[in-house]
Amino acid sequence: MTARAVMVSDHTDKALGARPEDGQWSWIMRGANFVVAIADVEAGTVLRRDDHPDESMAFLVDVPARVVAGDESVDAAAESLVILPPGTSRIEARGSGTIVRIFSSAASDLVSLASNAAEYNAGAPDVAPLIPWPDPVDGFHLRYYPLTKLLGTPGSDLRVFRSTNLMINFLGQRDAPRDTGALSPHFHTDFEQGSLALRGRYVHHARYPWTKDMAQWREDEHLEVGSPSITVIPNNVIHTSRNVDAPAWLVDVFAPPRLDFSQMPGAVKNADEYPMPAADAVAPPEGSLWAGGA
């Protein structure tokens, strides 16, 4: 099977990818199992979901917000992550900035609004299906994680959070362009990666696998994007990313949660809240060349 092409929605291009969603213009892009919506907000902007079927995440990049889910609420600071339980939720911005929301593909209305929705008209049989992990130990409820108080793992580029259906990795912010002699090309056999650029400009490098039919071969790609932007990297595509200026910040999105990250001691910051599946329920991907991040 020929690999899908890398897909980009660059928020810096106002004509690309914008969709009206809940009265707010959002830049919406999907993978096989996830949807990412990037919204510019002002004080008083409300992002609402009614009767949402499963958990979702919201990252308040640079703006505080009042977050309400059922009978729970939190005044969330800028640069914080919230995990929203199934059901009705409401996010009211308390200033101007960017809010990124991450959903599973169960959000069928957002799936249909994605700028790349047509890429999945035939499905994605080469991607492992979205099978939720076990319910959280204390049940579904609103969860709040201020990132400024939850540091990454020393010596690692991993600061990971997971829900039953999603995983997000906040890579370390970079204060200089990435060393081109220390990149990390890798691929994933049966899951896609959503790379969310929040600050700086990045080049995503991609090398496609060969098939028996030379007519289907693709040239290497070197896709430069601004921030914020979302890039969906298909499985089996060798990839690495580098920031070409600074400051720069990249966040990776996966669905369902990755078993390899979850097995790394200390990598998943909320691991005690979300049990892992039984050992025979999830198998690690075969043949993956993983180098720890972008």
Protein backbone atom coordinates (compact mmCIF):
# COMPACT_ATOMS: atom_id res chain seq x y z
CA MET A 1 0.00 0.00 0.00
CA THR A 2 1.30 3.46 -0.93
CA ALA A 3 1.77 5.73 2.09
CA ARG A 4 -0.45 8.78 2.36
CA ALA A 5 1.32 12.09 1.89
CA VAL A 6 2.23 14.29 4.85
CA MET A 7 -0.64 16.74 5.41
CA VAL A 8 -0.21 20.33 6.68
CA SER A 9 -2.60 22.99 7.94
CA ASP A 10 -0.62 26.17 8.59
CA HIS A 11 -2.52 28.65 10.74
CA THR A 12 -0.26 31.45 9.49
CA ASP A 13 -2.05 31.14 6.13
CA LYS A 14 -5.50 32.52 6.97
CA ALA A 15 -6.97 31.14 3.75
CA LEU A 16 -5.95 27.56 4.48
CA GLY A 17 -7.94 25.19 6.64
CA ALA A 18 -10.20 27.64 8.50
CA ARG A 19 -13.67 26.30 9.30
CA PRO A 20 -16.62 27.79 11.21
CA GLU A 21 -17.16 25.65 14.32
CA ASP A 22 -19.48 26.61 17.19
CA GLY A 23 -19.50 30.25 16.03
CA GLN A 24 -15.70 30.38 16.12
CA TRP A 25 -13.25 30.08 13.27
CA SER A 26 -10.96 27.12 13.87
CA TRP A 27 -8.23 25.46 11.86
CA ILE A 28 -9.27 21.82 11.94
CA MET A 29 -7.23 18.84 10.75
CA ARG A 30 -7.61 15.13 11.36
CA GLY A 31 -5.67 11.92 11.43
CA ALA A 32 -7.21 8.48 11.24
CA ASN A 33 -7.93 8.48 14.99
CA PHE A 34 -7.64 12.10 16.12
CA VAL A 35 -8.80 15.63 15.31
CA VAL A 36 -6.95 18.86 16.18
CA ALA A 37 -8.73 22.23 16.25
CA ILE A 38 -6.69 25.44 16.64
CA ALA A 39 -8.73 28.51 17.61
CA ASP A 40 -7.83 32.18 17.93
CA VAL A 41 -9.80 33.49 20.90
CA GLU A 42 -10.52 36.78 22.63
CA ALA A 43 -11.80 37.46 26.13
CA GLY A 44 -15.31 36.05 26.30
CA THR A 45 -14.94 33.58 23.43
CA VAL A 46 -16.75 30.34 24.34
CA LEU A 47 -15.84 26.92 22.92
CA ARG A 48 -18.60 24.45 23.77
CA ARG A 49 -19.23 20.75 23.22
CA ASP A 50 -22.62 19.18 23.90
CA ASP A 51 -23.00 15.48 24.69
CA HIS A 52 -19.48 14.70 23.56
CA PRO A 53 -19.02 10.89 23.41
CA ASP A 54 -15.55 10.46 24.95
CA GLU A 55 -12.65 12.28 26.58
CA SER A 56 -10.98 15.24 24.89
CA MET A 57 -8.09 17.57 25.66
CA ALA A 58 -7.67 21.34 25.57
CA PHE A 59 -4.32 23.10 25.70
CA LEU A 60 -4.44 26.76 26.70
CA VAL A 61 -1.30 27.86 24.89
CA ASP A 62 -1.04 31.45 26.07
CA VAL A 63 -4.43 32.40 27.51
CA PRO A 64 -6.24 31.57 30.77
CA ALA A 65 -9.79 30.25 30.66
CA ARG A 66 -12.72 29.16 32.78
CA VAL A 67 -13.35 25.49 32.02
CA VAL A 68 -16.64 23.82 32.98
CA ALA A 69 -17.51 20.14 32.52
CA GLY A 70 -20.74 18.87 34.09
CA ASP A 71 -20.80 20.16 37.67
CA GLU A 72 -17.01 20.65 37.82
CA SER A 73 -15.06 23.78 36.93
CA VAL A 74 -11.53 25.15 37.05
CA ASP A 75 -9.90 28.51 36.40
CA ALA A 76 -7.07 27.26 34.22
CA ALA A 77 -3.89 29.26 33.72
CA ALA A 78 -2.18 29.91 30.42
CA GLU A 79 0.18 27.11 29.35
CA SER A 80 -1.95 24.41 30.94
CA LEU A 81 -3.66 21.22 29.79
CA VAL A 82 -7.15 20.12 30.71
CA ILE A 83 -8.67 16.71 30.04
CA LEU A 84 -12.42 16.92 29.61
CA PRO A 85 -14.72 13.99 30.46
CA PRO A 86 -17.45 12.76 28.13
CA GLY A 87 -20.55 14.95 28.09
CA THR A 88 -21.10 18.70 27.87
CA SER A 89 -18.21 21.11 28.40
CA ARG A 90 -17.55 24.82 28.06
CA ILE A 91 -14.29 26.77 27.74
CA GLU A 92 -14.54 30.55 28.17
CA ALA A 93 -11.37 32.46 27.29
CA ARG A 94 -10.21 35.11 29.79
CA GLY A 95 -7.97 36.90 27.31
CA SER A 96 -6.64 36.85 23.75
CA GLY A 97 -4.54 33.97 22.50
CA THR A 98 -4.64 30.44 21.14
CA ILE A 99 -6.52 27.39 22.41
CA VAL A 100 -5.83 23.97 20.89
CA ARG A 101 -8.39 21.22 21.37
CA ILE A 102 -7.71 17.56 20.64
CA PHE A 103 -10.43 15.00 20.06
CA SER A 104 -10.65 11.39 19.02
CA SER A 105 -12.24 10.52 15.69
CA ALA A 106 -15.47 9.90 17.62
CA ALA A 107 -16.07 13.66 17.17
CA SER A 108 -17.82 12.99 13.86
CA ASP A 109 -18.91 16.62 13.33
CA LEU A 110 -15.32 17.85 13.56
CA VAL A 111 -14.03 14.96 11.45
CA SER A 112 -16.26 16.17 8.63
CA LEU A 113 -15.03 19.78 9.03
CA ALA A 114 -11.33 18.86 8.81
CA SER A 115 -9.48 20.48 5.93
CA ASN A 116 -8.07 17.08 4.97
CA ALA A 117 -11.25 15.05 5.52
CA ALA A 118 -11.22 13.76 1.94
CA GLU A 119 -7.89 12.03 2.53
CA TYR A 120 -9.71 9.51 4.70
CA ASN A 121 -12.75 8.86 2.51
CA ALA A 122 -11.51 5.30 1.98
CA GLY A 123 -10.61 4.86 5.64
CA ALA A 124 -7.15 4.05 6.96
CA PRO A 125 -6.88 0.25 7.18
CA ASP A 126 -3.10 0.47 7.66
CA VAL A 127 -3.52 2.37 10.95
CA ALA A 128 -4.28 0.46 14.15
CA PRO A 129 -7.89 1.08 15.23
CA LEU A 130 -8.80 3.41 18.08
CA ILE A 131 -9.48 1.07 21.01
CA PRO A 132 -9.85 3.02 24.28
CA TRP A 133 -7.62 2.08 27.20
CA PRO A 134 -9.15 1.28 30.63
CA ASP A 135 -11.23 3.90 32.43
CA PRO A 136 -9.39 6.20 34.87
CA VAL A 137 -9.04 4.82 38.39
CA ASP A 138 -11.20 7.59 39.88
CA GLY A 139 -13.75 7.74 37.08
CA PHE A 140 -14.26 10.35 34.40
CA HIS A 141 -13.98 13.94 35.54
CA LEU A 142 -12.32 17.26 34.70
CA ARG A 143 -8.52 17.13 35.06
CA TYR A 144 -6.16 20.10 35.17
CA TYR A 145 -2.40 20.11 34.60
CA PRO A 146 -0.46 23.42 34.79
CA LEU A 147 2.62 22.68 32.71
CA THR A 148 4.80 25.21 34.50
CA LYS A 149 4.56 22.98 37.59
CA LEU A 150 4.99 19.66 35.79
CA LEU A 151 8.51 19.49 34.43
CA GLY A 152 9.81 17.08 31.83
CA THR A 153 11.87 13.99 32.52
CA PRO A 154 15.55 14.91 33.11
CA GLY A 155 17.68 14.07 30.08
CA SER A 156 14.61 13.34 27.99
CA ASP A 157 12.41 15.21 25.52
CA LEU A 158 9.30 13.56 26.99
CA ARG A 159 6.57 15.28 28.99
CA VAL A 160 3.61 13.07 28.22
CA PHE A 161 -0.02 13.00 29.32
CA ARG A 162 -2.61 10.42 28.35
CA SER A 163 -6.33 9.85 28.57
CA THR A 164 -8.24 6.72 27.67
CA ASN A 165 -8.11 7.60 23.98
CA LEU A 166 -5.43 10.25 23.38
CA MET A 167 -1.80 11.03 24.17
CA ILE A 168 0.09 14.32 23.99
CA ASN A 169 3.83 14.91 24.34
CA PHE A 170 5.08 18.42 25.13
CA LEU A 171 8.61 18.43 23.79
CA GLY A 172 11.10 20.82 25.34
CA GLN A 173 11.05 24.39 24.10
CA ARG A 174 14.10 25.25 22.02
CA ASP A 175 16.09 28.45 22.39
CA ALA A 176 18.26 27.93 19.30
CA PRO A 177 17.83 26.33 15.85
CA ARG A 178 18.17 22.56 15.97
CA ASP A 179 21.58 21.10 15.22
CA THR A 180 21.35 19.53 11.75
CA GLY A 181 23.96 17.00 12.84
CA ALA A 182 21.73 15.68 15.64
CA LEU A 183 18.36 14.92 14.04
CA SER A 184 16.22 11.88 14.86
CA PRO A 185 14.72 10.27 11.74
CA HIS A 186 12.26 7.50 12.64
CA PHE A 187 8.96 5.98 11.57
CA HIS A 188 5.91 4.36 13.14
CA THR A 189 4.49 1.18 11.68
CA ASP A 190 0.83 1.39 12.60
CA PHE A 191 0.03 4.84 13.98
CA GLU A 192 0.16 8.42 12.77
CA GLN A 193 1.76 11.41 14.45
CA GLY A 194 0.26 14.87 14.68
CA SER A 195 3.02 17.48 15.07
CA LEU A 196 1.70 20.75 16.42
CA ALA A 197 4.07 23.71 16.05
CA LEU A 198 3.25 26.34 18.67
CA ARG A 199 6.21 28.70 18.37
CA GLY A 200 8.82 29.27 15.71
CA ARG A 201 9.24 27.92 12.21
CA TYR A 202 9.88 24.24 11.55
CA VAL A 203 10.90 22.10 8.62
CA HIS A 204 9.33 18.64 8.62
CA HIS A 205 11.49 16.22 6.62
CA ALA A 206 9.74 13.15 5.19
CA ARG A 207 10.98 10.11 3.26
CA TYR A 208 8.38 7.76 1.80
CA PRO A 209 8.68 3.97 1.58
CA TRP A 210 9.12 2.38 -1.80
CA THR A 211 6.59 -0.04 -3.23
CA LYS A 212 6.98 -2.53 -6.07
CA ASP A 213 5.44 0.01 -8.44
CA MET A 214 8.02 2.70 -9.15
CA ALA A 215 5.28 4.95 -10.55
CA GLN A 216 3.98 5.32 -6.99
CA TRP A 217 7.28 6.42 -5.47
CA ARG A 218 7.40 9.88 -3.93
CA GLU A 219 10.26 12.31 -3.66
CA ASP A 220 11.53 13.30 -0.23
CA GLU A 221 9.74 16.33 1.19
CA HIS A 222 11.02 19.21 3.30
CA LEU A 223 7.94 21.13 4.44
CA GLU A 224 8.48 24.47 6.15
CA VAL A 225 5.63 25.60 8.41
CA GLY A 226 4.94 28.47 10.77
CA SER A 227 3.20 28.52 14.14
CA PRO A 228 0.66 27.53 15.04
CA SER A 229 0.28 24.72 12.53
CA ILE A 230 -0.59 21.04 12.55
CA THR A 231 1.19 18.45 10.41
CA VAL A 232 -0.13 14.89 10.17
CA ILE A 233 2.63 12.38 9.45
CA PRO A 234 1.38 9.02 8.15
CA ASN A 235 2.62 5.71 9.47
CA ASN A 236 5.66 4.16 7.75
CA VAL A 237 6.95 7.57 6.61
CA ILE A 238 10.46 8.26 7.91
CA HIS A 239 10.39 11.73 9.44
CA THR A 240 12.22 14.21 11.59
CA SER A 241 11.61 17.89 12.36
CA ARG A 242 13.88 20.81 13.05
CA ASN A 243 13.20 24.35 14.12
CA VAL A 244 14.97 26.88 11.94
CA ASP A 245 14.58 29.78 14.37
CA ALA A 246 13.95 30.32 18.06
CA PRO A 247 12.16 30.30 20.40
CA ALA A 248 10.42 27.19 19.11
CA TRP A 249 8.03 24.64 20.57
CA LEU A 250 6.63 21.42 19.12
CA VAL A 251 3.94 19.17 20.60
CA ASP A 252 3.12 15.66 19.34
CA VAL A 253 -0.36 14.07 19.34
CA PHE A 254 -1.22 10.36 19.12
CA ALA A 255 -4.36 8.23 19.33
CA PRO A 256 -4.72 5.82 21.00
CA PRO A 257 -2.00 6.25 23.68
CA ARG A 258 1.42 4.86 22.80
CA LEU A 259 2.48 1.75 24.68
CA ASP A 260 6.23 2.46 24.32
CA PHE A 261 5.95 5.91 25.93
CA SER A 262 3.70 4.48 28.64
CA GLN A 263 6.30 1.87 29.54
CA MET A 264 9.04 4.48 30.10
CA PRO A 265 9.38 5.24 33.82
CA GLY A 266 8.37 8.81 34.60
CA ALA A 267 7.50 9.77 31.02
CA VAL A 268 3.71 9.92 31.47
CA LYS A 269 3.02 12.54 34.11
CA ASN A 270 -0.52 11.38 34.89
CA ALA A 271 0.12 7.64 34.60
CA ASP A 272 -1.21 6.97 38.11
CA GLU A 273 -4.64 8.21 37.00
CA TYR A 274 -4.98 6.06 33.89
CA PRO A 275 -4.34 2.29 34.05
CA MET A 276 -2.55 0.60 31.21
CA PRO A 277 -4.31 -2.19 29.31
CA ALA A 278 -3.59 -5.82 30.03
CA ALA A 279 -0.28 -7.02 28.62
CA ASP A 280 -1.97 -9.11 25.95
CA ALA A 281 -4.41 -6.36 24.91
CA VAL A 282 -1.91 -4.05 23.20
CA ALA A 283 1.19 -5.07 21.28
CA PRO A 284 4.08 -2.67 20.63
CA PRO A 285 4.49 -1.67 16.98
CA GLU A 286 6.79 -3.90 14.98
CA GLY A 287 9.68 -2.54 12.98
CA SER A 288 9.49 0.99 14.37
CA LEU A 289 12.63 3.10 14.30
CA TRP A 290 11.95 5.40 17.23
CA ALA A 291 14.40 8.02 18.32
CA GLY A 292 12.51 9.71 21.14
CA GLY A 293 10.67 12.53 19.41
CA ALA A 294 10.78 14.98 16.55
